[in-house]
mmCIF file of C-alpha atoms in Angstrom:
data_model
loop_
_atom_site.group_PDB
_atom_site.id
_atom_site.type_symbol
_atom_site.label_atom_id
_atom_site.label_comp_id
_atom_site.label_asym_id
_atom_site.label_seq_id
_atom_site.Cartn_x
_atom_site.Cartn_y
_atom_site.Cartn_z
ATOM 1 C CA UNK A 20 1.986 70.759 -58.312
ATOM 2 C CA UNK A 21 4.747 68.898 -60.769
ATOM 3 C CA UNK A 22 2.192 65.815 -61.568
ATOM 4 C CA UNK A 23 -0.452 65.797 -63.841
ATOM 5 C CA UNK A 24 -2.633 64.502 -62.033
ATOM 6 C CA UNK A 25 -1.602 61.616 -61.129
ATOM 7 C CA UNK A 26 -3.815 58.241 -59.991
ATOM 8 C CA UNK A 27 -2.300 57.186 -56.612
ATOM 9 C CA UNK A 28 -1.603 53.801 -58.220
ATOM 10 C CA UNK A 29 0.521 54.958 -60.095
ATOM 11 C CA UNK A 30 2.888 57.041 -57.079
ATOM 12 C CA UNK A 31 2.131 53.930 -55.276
ATOM 13 C CA UNK A 32 3.678 51.752 -57.211
ATOM 14 C CA UNK A 33 6.928 53.449 -57.968
ATOM 15 C CA UNK A 34 7.669 53.173 -53.868
ATOM 16 C CA UNK A 35 6.354 49.963 -53.630
ATOM 17 C CA UNK A 36 9.315 48.842 -56.557
ATOM 18 C CA UNK A 37 11.745 51.555 -54.591
ATOM 19 C CA UNK A 38 11.445 50.693 -51.104
ATOM 20 C CA UNK A 39 13.089 46.896 -52.038
ATOM 21 C CA UNK A 40 15.864 48.137 -54.249
ATOM 22 C CA UNK A 41 19.328 48.502 -53.143
ATOM 23 C CA UNK A 42 19.140 52.082 -55.134
ATOM 24 C CA UNK A 43 15.517 53.325 -55.801
ATOM 25 C CA UNK A 44 16.991 56.209 -56.793
ATOM 26 C CA UNK A 45 17.597 54.460 -60.644
ATOM 27 C CA UNK A 46 15.266 53.643 -62.832
ATOM 28 C CA UNK A 47 15.290 50.303 -65.137
ATOM 29 C CA UNK A 48 12.829 49.326 -67.436
ATOM 30 C CA UNK A 49 14.255 45.821 -66.151
ATOM 31 C CA UNK A 50 15.206 44.598 -62.499
ATOM 32 C CA UNK A 51 17.401 41.574 -61.360
ATOM 33 C CA UNK A 52 18.090 39.384 -58.544
ATOM 34 C CA UNK A 53 21.248 41.992 -57.473
ATOM 35 C CA UNK A 54 18.965 44.652 -57.827
ATOM 36 C CA UNK A 55 16.865 44.123 -54.792
ATOM 37 C CA UNK A 56 17.242 44.577 -50.971
ATOM 38 C CA UNK A 57 15.249 42.297 -50.694
ATOM 39 C CA UNK A 58 13.428 39.873 -52.673
ATOM 40 C CA UNK A 59 9.582 41.331 -53.972
ATOM 41 C CA UNK A 60 8.830 37.276 -53.302
ATOM 42 C CA UNK A 61 9.716 37.072 -49.812
ATOM 43 C CA UNK A 62 7.170 40.727 -48.975
ATOM 44 C CA UNK A 63 3.941 38.337 -47.197
ATOM 45 C CA UNK A 64 2.053 41.719 -46.598
ATOM 46 C CA UNK A 65 1.696 45.261 -47.601
ATOM 47 C CA UNK A 66 -0.741 47.877 -45.783
ATOM 48 C CA UNK A 67 -1.753 51.359 -48.189
ATOM 49 C CA UNK A 68 -2.930 54.614 -46.144
ATOM 50 C CA UNK A 69 -5.101 56.460 -48.485
ATOM 51 C CA UNK A 70 -8.291 58.805 -47.563
ATOM 52 C CA UNK A 71 -10.126 60.765 -50.561
ATOM 53 C CA UNK A 72 -10.123 57.541 -53.770
ATOM 54 C CA UNK A 73 -12.683 55.464 -54.374
ATOM 55 C CA UNK A 74 -13.700 52.539 -52.659
ATOM 56 C CA UNK A 75 -12.172 51.102 -56.008
ATOM 57 C CA UNK A 76 -9.006 51.637 -54.539
ATOM 58 C CA UNK A 77 -8.416 48.494 -52.641
ATOM 59 C CA UNK A 78 -8.571 46.950 -56.867
ATOM 60 C CA UNK A 79 -6.075 50.031 -57.313
ATOM 61 C CA UNK A 80 -3.609 49.675 -55.427
ATOM 62 C CA UNK A 81 -3.456 45.629 -55.699
ATOM 63 C CA UNK A 82 -2.830 45.801 -59.059
ATOM 64 C CA UNK A 83 -0.009 49.033 -58.447
ATOM 65 C CA UNK A 84 1.754 46.083 -56.612
ATOM 66 C CA UNK A 85 1.374 43.216 -59.053
ATOM 67 C CA UNK A 86 2.933 46.085 -61.677
ATOM 68 C CA UNK A 87 5.841 46.751 -59.712
ATOM 69 C CA UNK A 88 6.988 42.974 -59.706
ATOM 70 C CA UNK A 89 5.310 41.797 -56.311
ATOM 71 C CA UNK A 90 3.504 38.886 -56.480
ATOM 72 C CA UNK A 91 0.434 37.070 -56.181
ATOM 73 C CA UNK A 92 1.711 35.716 -53.171
ATOM 74 C CA UNK A 93 2.050 38.470 -51.478
ATOM 75 C CA UNK A 94 -0.998 39.986 -50.002
ATOM 76 C CA UNK A 95 -2.862 43.625 -49.381
ATOM 77 C CA UNK A 96 -5.218 45.782 -47.666
ATOM 78 C CA UNK A 97 -5.940 49.442 -48.123
ATOM 79 C CA UNK A 98 -6.788 51.283 -44.707
ATOM 80 C CA UNK A 99 -8.015 54.440 -44.000
ATOM 81 C CA UNK A 100 -7.731 56.467 -40.464
ATOM 82 C CA UNK A 101 -7.842 59.902 -42.179
ATOM 83 C CA UNK A 102 -4.877 61.883 -41.538
ATOM 84 C CA UNK A 103 -3.033 59.044 -40.298
ATOM 85 C CA UNK A 104 -3.903 56.608 -42.416
ATOM 86 C CA UNK A 105 0.260 56.764 -43.134
ATOM 87 C CA UNK A 106 0.908 55.956 -39.458
ATOM 88 C CA UNK A 107 -1.572 53.473 -39.186
ATOM 89 C CA UNK A 108 -0.564 51.524 -41.977
ATOM 90 C CA UNK A 109 2.886 51.190 -41.177
ATOM 91 C CA UNK A 110 1.340 50.424 -37.039
ATOM 92 C CA UNK A 111 -1.504 47.407 -38.862
ATOM 93 C CA UNK A 112 2.076 45.241 -40.664
ATOM 94 C CA UNK A 113 4.485 46.508 -37.355
ATOM 95 C CA UNK A 114 2.062 44.697 -35.351
ATOM 96 C CA UNK A 115 1.154 41.732 -37.528
ATOM 97 C CA UNK A 116 5.181 41.345 -37.068
ATOM 98 C CA UNK A 117 5.238 41.303 -33.337
ATOM 99 C CA UNK A 118 2.840 38.906 -32.865
ATOM 100 C CA UNK A 119 4.145 36.581 -35.174
ATOM 101 C CA UNK A 120 1.826 36.448 -37.888
ATOM 102 C CA UNK A 121 4.457 37.829 -40.540
ATOM 103 C CA UNK A 122 7.906 37.954 -40.719
ATOM 104 C CA UNK A 123 7.806 41.031 -43.193
ATOM 105 C CA UNK A 124 5.781 43.773 -44.267
ATOM 106 C CA UNK A 125 5.421 46.947 -45.591
ATOM 107 C CA UNK A 126 3.275 49.979 -44.174
ATOM 108 C CA UNK A 127 2.663 52.648 -46.974
ATOM 109 C CA UNK A 128 0.115 55.965 -48.150
ATOM 110 C CA UNK A 129 -0.968 57.226 -50.785
ATOM 111 C CA UNK A 130 -2.643 60.057 -52.359
ATOM 112 C CA UNK A 131 -3.584 62.044 -55.366
ATOM 113 C CA UNK A 132 -4.695 65.117 -54.207
ATOM 114 C CA UNK A 133 -5.463 66.553 -57.302
ATOM 115 C CA UNK A 134 -7.195 63.572 -58.927
ATOM 116 C CA UNK A 135 -9.305 63.101 -56.021
ATOM 117 C CA UNK A 136 -10.188 66.250 -54.210
ATOM 118 C CA UNK A 137 -10.642 67.006 -50.873
ATOM 119 C CA UNK A 138 -13.164 69.619 -51.215
ATOM 120 C CA UNK A 139 -15.447 66.733 -53.485
ATOM 121 C CA UNK A 140 -15.067 64.426 -51.306
ATOM 122 C CA UNK A 141 -19.098 64.783 -49.164
ATOM 123 C CA UNK A 142 -20.235 65.616 -52.755
ATOM 124 C CA UNK A 143 -19.251 62.100 -54.171
ATOM 125 C CA UNK A 144 -19.451 60.218 -51.084
ATOM 126 C CA UNK A 145 -21.660 61.533 -48.346
ATOM 127 C CA UNK A 146 -21.778 59.868 -45.502
ATOM 128 C CA UNK A 147 -24.284 56.648 -45.324
ATOM 129 C CA UNK A 148 -26.648 57.729 -41.762
ATOM 130 C CA UNK A 149 -29.175 58.371 -40.497
ATOM 131 C CA UNK A 150 -29.684 61.381 -40.390
ATOM 132 C CA UNK A 151 -32.551 61.991 -38.109
ATOM 133 C CA UNK A 152 -30.753 59.728 -35.767
ATOM 134 C CA UNK A 153 -27.575 61.877 -36.106
ATOM 135 C CA UNK A 154 -29.631 65.281 -35.211
ATOM 136 C CA UNK A 155 -31.487 64.410 -32.465
ATOM 137 C CA UNK A 156 -29.692 61.790 -30.067
ATOM 138 C CA UNK A 157 -28.461 62.259 -26.757
ATOM 139 C CA UNK A 158 -24.963 63.416 -28.154
ATOM 140 C CA UNK A 159 -25.905 64.858 -31.622
ATOM 141 C CA UNK A 160 -23.638 67.958 -30.789
ATOM 142 C CA UNK A 161 -20.712 66.323 -31.354
ATOM 143 C CA UNK A 162 -21.901 63.500 -33.935
ATOM 144 C CA UNK A 163 -22.754 66.525 -36.231
ATOM 145 C CA UNK A 164 -19.616 68.455 -35.252
ATOM 146 C CA UNK A 165 -17.821 65.238 -36.865
ATOM 147 C CA UNK A 166 -19.178 67.275 -40.528
ATOM 148 C CA UNK A 167 -17.203 70.600 -39.458
ATOM 149 C CA UNK A 168 -14.619 71.825 -42.823
ATOM 150 C CA UNK A 169 -11.200 71.221 -41.272
ATOM 151 C CA UNK A 170 -10.260 74.669 -41.647
ATOM 152 C CA UNK A 171 -13.118 75.652 -39.412
ATOM 153 C CA UNK A 172 -11.932 73.796 -36.843
ATOM 154 C CA UNK A 173 -8.666 75.892 -37.179
ATOM 155 C CA UNK A 174 -10.289 78.353 -36.835
ATOM 156 C CA UNK A 175 -11.937 76.492 -33.069
ATOM 157 C CA UNK A 176 -8.594 76.083 -31.963
ATOM 158 C CA UNK A 177 -7.413 79.755 -32.675
ATOM 159 C CA UNK A 178 -10.366 80.690 -30.837
ATOM 160 C CA UNK A 179 -9.871 78.214 -28.333
ATOM 161 C CA UNK A 180 -7.110 78.898 -26.853
ATOM 162 C CA UNK A 181 -6.200 83.048 -28.165
ATOM 163 C CA UNK A 182 -4.021 82.334 -31.128
ATOM 164 C CA UNK A 183 -3.631 85.032 -32.974
ATOM 165 C CA UNK A 184 -2.512 85.718 -36.707
ATOM 166 C CA UNK A 185 1.208 86.839 -36.342
ATOM 167 C CA UNK A 186 1.940 84.072 -34.195
ATOM 168 C CA UNK A 187 0.256 81.668 -36.996
ATOM 169 C CA UNK A 188 2.658 83.792 -39.923
ATOM 170 C CA UNK A 189 5.058 83.080 -37.577
ATOM 171 C CA UNK A 190 5.398 79.751 -37.573
ATOM 172 C CA UNK A 191 3.934 79.220 -41.233
ATOM 173 C CA UNK A 192 7.226 81.190 -42.488
ATOM 174 C CA UNK A 193 10.044 79.775 -40.559
ATOM 175 C CA UNK A 194 8.494 75.807 -42.030
ATOM 176 C CA UNK A 195 9.136 77.242 -45.212
ATOM 177 C CA UNK A 196 12.376 78.265 -44.639
ATOM 178 C CA UNK A 197 13.776 75.173 -42.866
ATOM 179 C CA UNK A 198 11.859 73.130 -45.698
ATOM 180 C CA UNK A 199 14.226 75.283 -48.370
ATOM 181 C CA UNK A 200 16.819 75.045 -46.213
ATOM 182 C CA UNK A 201 16.807 71.270 -45.634
ATOM 183 C CA UNK A 202 16.087 70.983 -49.818
ATOM 184 C CA UNK A 203 19.361 73.180 -50.435
ATOM 185 C CA UNK A 204 21.235 70.454 -48.777
ATOM 186 C CA UNK A 205 19.526 68.001 -50.865
ATOM 187 C CA UNK A 206 18.886 65.943 -47.306
ATOM 188 C CA UNK A 207 15.651 65.448 -48.618
ATOM 189 C CA UNK A 208 17.107 63.709 -51.424
ATOM 190 C CA UNK A 209 17.480 60.362 -50.191
ATOM 191 C CA UNK A 210 14.192 60.177 -49.044
ATOM 192 C CA UNK A 211 13.226 60.793 -52.358
ATOM 193 C CA UNK A 212 12.274 58.554 -55.345
ATOM 194 C CA UNK A 213 11.232 60.364 -58.415
ATOM 195 C CA UNK A 214 8.148 59.969 -60.597
ATOM 196 C CA UNK A 215 8.275 60.906 -63.958
ATOM 197 C CA UNK A 216 10.411 64.766 -64.366
ATOM 198 C CA UNK A 217 9.197 65.208 -60.485
ATOM 199 C CA UNK A 218 12.960 64.562 -58.460
ATOM 200 C CA UNK A 219 11.607 67.758 -55.517
ATOM 201 C CA UNK A 220 8.975 69.144 -53.547
ATOM 202 C CA UNK A 221 7.906 72.207 -55.174
ATOM 203 C CA UNK A 222 5.485 74.092 -52.858
ATOM 204 C CA UNK A 223 8.717 75.070 -51.244
ATOM 205 C CA UNK A 224 8.647 78.975 -51.534
ATOM 206 C CA UNK A 225 12.044 80.370 -49.914
ATOM 207 C CA UNK A 226 11.483 83.557 -50.223
ATOM 208 C CA UNK A 227 8.324 83.814 -47.748
ATOM 209 C CA UNK A 228 8.193 85.954 -45.161
ATOM 210 C CA UNK A 229 5.985 87.347 -42.314
ATOM 211 C CA UNK A 230 4.810 89.973 -43.179
ATOM 212 C CA UNK A 231 4.080 88.643 -46.826
ATOM 213 C CA UNK A 232 2.413 86.120 -45.550
ATOM 214 C CA UNK A 233 0.342 89.025 -43.377
ATOM 215 C CA UNK A 234 -0.973 90.401 -46.566
ATOM 216 C CA UNK A 235 -3.335 86.886 -47.629
ATOM 217 C CA UNK A 236 -7.345 86.971 -46.031
ATOM 218 C CA UNK A 237 -8.469 84.355 -44.485
ATOM 219 C CA UNK A 238 -10.835 81.110 -45.808
ATOM 220 C CA UNK A 239 -13.031 79.975 -43.325
ATOM 221 C CA UNK A 240 -13.794 82.965 -41.166
ATOM 222 C CA UNK A 241 -13.063 85.940 -43.615
ATOM 223 C CA UNK A 242 -14.103 88.258 -40.624
ATOM 224 C CA UNK A 243 -12.387 87.911 -38.023
ATOM 225 C CA UNK A 244 -10.324 84.706 -39.055
ATOM 226 C CA UNK A 245 -6.307 83.537 -38.559
ATOM 227 C CA UNK A 246 -6.930 80.511 -40.610
ATOM 228 C CA UNK A 247 -4.689 81.381 -44.881
ATOM 229 C CA UNK A 248 -3.922 78.777 -47.447
ATOM 230 C CA UNK A 249 -0.010 80.335 -46.595
ATOM 231 C CA UNK A 250 -0.912 78.622 -42.682
ATOM 232 C CA UNK A 251 -2.348 75.992 -44.078
ATOM 233 C CA UNK A 252 -1.033 72.718 -45.244
ATOM 234 C CA UNK A 253 -1.050 72.667 -49.159
ATOM 235 C CA UNK A 254 -2.461 69.765 -51.665
ATOM 236 C CA UNK A 255 -0.630 67.902 -52.053
ATOM 237 C CA UNK A 256 -0.378 64.409 -54.305
ATOM 238 C CA UNK A 257 2.517 62.252 -53.155
ATOM 239 C CA UNK A 258 3.524 58.599 -51.946
ATOM 240 C CA UNK A 259 5.615 56.974 -49.283
ATOM 241 C CA UNK A 260 6.640 53.909 -48.128
ATOM 242 C CA UNK A 261 8.043 52.040 -44.907
ATOM 243 C CA UNK A 262 9.519 48.542 -44.855
ATOM 244 C CA UNK A 263 9.231 46.290 -41.813
ATOM 245 C CA UNK A 264 11.041 42.800 -40.848
ATOM 246 C CA UNK A 265 11.728 41.484 -37.458
ATOM 247 C CA UNK A 266 15.318 41.711 -36.045
ATOM 248 C CA UNK A 267 15.922 38.261 -36.975
ATOM 249 C CA UNK A 268 14.480 38.381 -40.632
ATOM 250 C CA UNK A 269 17.112 41.472 -40.578
ATOM 251 C CA UNK A 270 20.180 39.576 -38.756
ATOM 252 C CA UNK A 271 19.403 36.614 -41.789
ATOM 253 C CA UNK A 272 19.446 39.039 -44.433
ATOM 254 C CA UNK A 273 22.235 41.144 -42.920
ATOM 255 C CA UNK A 274 20.886 44.155 -43.826
ATOM 256 C CA UNK A 275 20.835 47.439 -41.717
ATOM 257 C CA UNK A 276 17.902 48.443 -38.740
ATOM 258 C CA UNK A 277 17.568 51.855 -39.790
ATOM 259 C CA UNK A 278 15.209 52.242 -37.073
ATOM 260 C CA UNK A 279 13.002 50.687 -34.500
ATOM 261 C CA UNK A 280 9.596 50.965 -33.468
ATOM 262 C CA UNK A 281 8.430 51.310 -30.038
ATOM 263 C CA UNK A 282 5.223 51.991 -29.635
ATOM 264 C CA UNK A 283 1.957 53.448 -31.120
ATOM 265 C CA UNK A 284 -1.660 55.363 -29.874
ATOM 266 C CA UNK A 285 -4.672 57.117 -31.041
ATOM 267 C CA UNK A 286 -6.734 59.333 -28.602
ATOM 268 C CA UNK A 287 -9.759 60.451 -29.246
ATOM 269 C CA UNK A 288 -11.168 64.580 -28.984
ATOM 270 C CA UNK A 289 -13.530 66.744 -29.610
ATOM 271 C CA UNK A 290 -14.075 66.708 -33.175
ATOM 272 C CA UNK A 291 -14.313 71.017 -33.071
ATOM 273 C CA UNK A 292 -10.892 70.395 -32.170
ATOM 274 C CA UNK A 293 -9.664 67.835 -33.838
ATOM 275 C CA UNK A 294 -6.114 69.665 -34.201
ATOM 276 C CA UNK A 295 -5.503 69.480 -30.227
ATOM 277 C CA UNK A 296 -5.015 65.772 -30.603
ATOM 278 C CA UNK A 297 -1.630 65.403 -30.694
ATOM 279 C CA UNK A 298 -1.742 66.915 -27.233
ATOM 280 C CA UNK A 299 -2.813 63.889 -26.161
ATOM 281 C CA UNK A 300 -1.623 61.282 -28.210
ATOM 282 C CA UNK A 301 2.152 61.518 -27.621
ATOM 283 C CA UNK A 302 2.078 61.189 -24.224
ATOM 284 C CA UNK A 303 -0.465 58.074 -24.620
ATOM 285 C CA UNK A 304 2.721 56.908 -27.217
ATOM 286 C CA UNK A 305 5.378 57.755 -24.649
ATOM 287 C CA UNK A 306 3.362 55.766 -21.980
ATOM 288 C CA UNK A 307 3.840 53.228 -23.406
ATOM 289 C CA UNK A 308 7.478 53.183 -23.876
ATOM 290 C CA UNK A 309 8.341 54.336 -20.385
ATOM 291 C CA UNK A 310 9.617 57.815 -21.685
ATOM 292 C CA UNK A 311 8.687 61.822 -21.348
ATOM 293 C CA UNK A 312 8.988 64.686 -23.520
ATOM 294 C CA UNK A 313 12.227 65.495 -22.610
ATOM 295 C CA UNK A 314 14.088 61.820 -24.021
ATOM 296 C CA UNK A 315 13.402 62.589 -27.758
ATOM 297 C CA UNK A 316 15.399 63.712 -29.564
ATOM 298 C CA UNK A 317 12.980 64.607 -32.913
ATOM 299 C CA UNK A 318 9.345 65.058 -33.232
ATOM 300 C CA UNK A 319 8.231 65.287 -36.522
ATOM 301 C CA UNK A 320 4.481 66.614 -36.212
ATOM 302 C CA UNK A 321 2.217 67.557 -38.860
ATOM 303 C CA UNK A 322 1.953 70.489 -39.633
ATOM 304 C CA UNK A 323 -2.354 70.252 -40.894
ATOM 305 C CA UNK A 324 -2.414 74.375 -39.710
ATOM 306 C CA UNK A 325 0.296 76.449 -38.121
ATOM 307 C CA UNK A 326 -2.951 77.167 -35.104
ATOM 308 C CA UNK A 327 -3.089 73.744 -34.458
ATOM 309 C CA UNK A 328 0.516 72.839 -34.744
ATOM 310 C CA UNK A 329 1.701 75.846 -32.603
ATOM 311 C CA UNK A 330 -0.439 74.921 -29.863
ATOM 312 C CA UNK A 331 0.737 71.485 -29.975
ATOM 313 C CA UNK A 332 3.830 72.369 -29.653
ATOM 314 C CA UNK A 333 3.489 75.126 -26.965
ATOM 315 C CA UNK A 334 0.477 72.471 -24.761
ATOM 316 C CA UNK A 335 3.050 69.643 -24.704
ATOM 317 C CA UNK A 336 6.110 72.104 -24.176
ATOM 318 C CA UNK A 337 8.032 70.879 -26.624
ATOM 319 C CA UNK A 338 11.101 72.350 -27.147
ATOM 320 C CA UNK A 339 11.474 74.385 -30.709
ATOM 321 C CA UNK A 340 14.575 72.797 -32.513
ATOM 322 C CA UNK A 341 13.697 69.654 -32.061
ATOM 323 C CA UNK A 342 10.242 69.697 -33.915
ATOM 324 C CA UNK A 343 10.175 69.741 -37.566
ATOM 325 C CA UNK A 344 13.664 70.538 -38.207
ATOM 326 C CA UNK A 345 12.964 70.758 -41.745
ATOM 327 C CA UNK A 346 9.511 72.186 -42.606
ATOM 328 C CA UNK A 347 6.425 70.317 -42.399
ATOM 329 C CA UNK A 348 3.656 70.485 -44.158
ATOM 330 C CA UNK A 349 2.553 73.889 -44.352
ATOM 331 C CA UNK A 350 6.004 74.150 -46.939
ATOM 332 C CA UNK A 351 6.360 69.972 -47.826
ATOM 333 C CA UNK A 352 2.389 69.147 -48.358
ATOM 334 C CA UNK A 353 -0.585 66.683 -46.664
ATOM 335 C CA UNK A 354 -1.563 64.231 -48.930
ATOM 336 C CA UNK A 355 -3.642 62.819 -46.706
ATOM 337 C CA UNK A 356 -3.421 59.181 -46.895
ATOM 338 C CA UNK A 357 0.594 59.417 -47.450
ATOM 339 C CA UNK A 358 1.930 61.903 -45.125
ATOM 340 C CA UNK A 359 1.971 58.878 -41.282
ATOM 341 C CA UNK A 360 4.603 57.283 -43.718
ATOM 342 C CA UNK A 361 6.102 60.250 -45.530
ATOM 343 C CA UNK A 362 6.798 61.887 -41.663
ATOM 344 C CA UNK A 363 8.011 58.044 -40.513
ATOM 345 C CA UNK A 364 11.092 58.078 -43.532
ATOM 346 C CA UNK A 365 11.567 62.019 -42.910
ATOM 347 C CA UNK A 366 12.043 61.156 -39.433
ATOM 348 C CA UNK A 367 14.310 58.330 -39.113
ATOM 349 C CA UNK A 368 16.895 60.104 -42.050
ATOM 350 C CA UNK A 369 17.091 62.515 -39.457
ATOM 351 C CA UNK A 370 17.861 60.975 -36.400
ATOM 352 C CA UNK A 371 20.799 59.028 -38.067
ATOM 353 C CA UNK A 372 21.670 62.059 -39.551
ATOM 354 C CA UNK A 373 22.388 63.963 -36.972
ATOM 355 C CA UNK A 374 22.937 60.841 -34.740
ATOM 356 C CA UNK A 375 20.348 61.195 -32.939
ATOM 357 C CA UNK A 376 18.018 57.938 -31.049
ATOM 358 C CA UNK A 377 14.615 58.863 -30.401
ATOM 359 C CA UNK A 378 12.277 60.562 -31.998
ATOM 360 C CA UNK A 379 8.139 60.961 -32.319
ATOM 361 C CA UNK A 380 6.393 61.186 -34.853
ATOM 362 C CA UNK A 381 2.271 62.555 -35.040
ATOM 363 C CA UNK A 382 -0.836 64.174 -36.458
ATOM 364 C CA UNK A 383 -4.046 65.432 -35.659
ATOM 365 C CA UNK A 384 -6.847 63.401 -37.989
ATOM 366 C CA UNK A 385 -10.144 64.096 -38.974
ATOM 367 C CA UNK A 386 -13.877 64.033 -36.969
ATOM 368 C CA UNK A 387 -11.331 64.477 -33.876
ATOM 369 C CA UNK A 388 -8.231 61.805 -32.621
ATOM 370 C CA UNK A 389 -4.295 61.864 -32.528
ATOM 371 C CA UNK A 390 -2.277 59.663 -33.721
ATOM 372 C CA UNK A 391 1.480 59.069 -32.990
ATOM 373 C CA UNK A 392 4.497 57.273 -32.439
ATOM 374 C CA UNK A 393 7.733 56.203 -30.919
ATOM 375 C CA UNK A 394 10.633 55.262 -33.057
ATOM 376 C CA UNK A 395 14.495 54.797 -32.233
ATOM 377 C CA UNK A 396 17.986 54.312 -33.864
ATOM 378 C CA UNK A 397 19.448 50.434 -33.378
ATOM 379 C CA UNK A 398 18.232 49.693 -30.386
ATOM 380 C CA UNK A 399 19.216 45.788 -29.322
ATOM 381 C CA UNK A 400 17.173 45.431 -26.546
ATOM 382 C CA UNK A 401 13.969 46.276 -29.216
ATOM 383 C CA UNK A 402 11.733 43.369 -29.816
ATOM 384 C CA UNK A 403 11.263 43.713 -33.009
#
């Protein structure tokens, strides 16, 4: 949108710097010790989710960390679990804290889909496999289904579960309406750090209605399809970061605990209907936390496509009022590696603002998986 093809490292350095500051929105040429919530040298490890950047992203992101005033003594790694990469990065840091490897870390995600277009991924980096073996092995059908374009998997979900076009357009319109209302009320401001002149999401269309969306033509099945540009997530650039530490460390530093990491789960599903991943990942994560769907106050479920998001909500019998109360990726965009981290930030801000206790973040994952995490506002019983 408003970004002029920003390198993902530029986006990442912005959020790495901001997550450590007392006032992330205030930009300065130099920062003193008093400006920091946590001194950069206290951060022991960083994990960054990213999907579309070339392998040199490992170098780019190290450079981004160093340029954001984080010292060379802080290590960094990248992770790619496709659409859940940002959430996986947070999980990696949380689990490192839980097992005692580190006390303080940052889980982040970054993606520049304008600089690294998704449709060019297989052209530039085709899967390195023995194609004869893949096409003739016993499990060849599922193996080759991993190559199905994401939009086609959306059509598969619609056809398999009999979702009609009007339902999907209604879902998409509501995403824009909720996001527009949240933006007008300033709900997103506390979680956004400006990059240059860009200080808010620019993909939200307040005037969108289901009737207007109905005029758009299907993209992936032009004759009988239901998936359009209007009921799919937007291609977006973005980055997000979450600062994590043990409860003991937060206590020593007299820092407020904004949220508590309770559980995390990843489950596999058939690649051709990868969008149903949340249907399996959410119950798995809830079971690990000894909770049920009724115990959750807020759900942030990535809207990769209206088809899979609607199906997941309907199948799990979730209260729609609890799901994406401020809109989702159809209105806000889905920068692949960033999304998981962004959803955690949005969820925690919403829970604290509305005085809710428990929340879930979830998304489907390309090639057939789903991921979910359970978080709580400060709870003294937590191990973290």
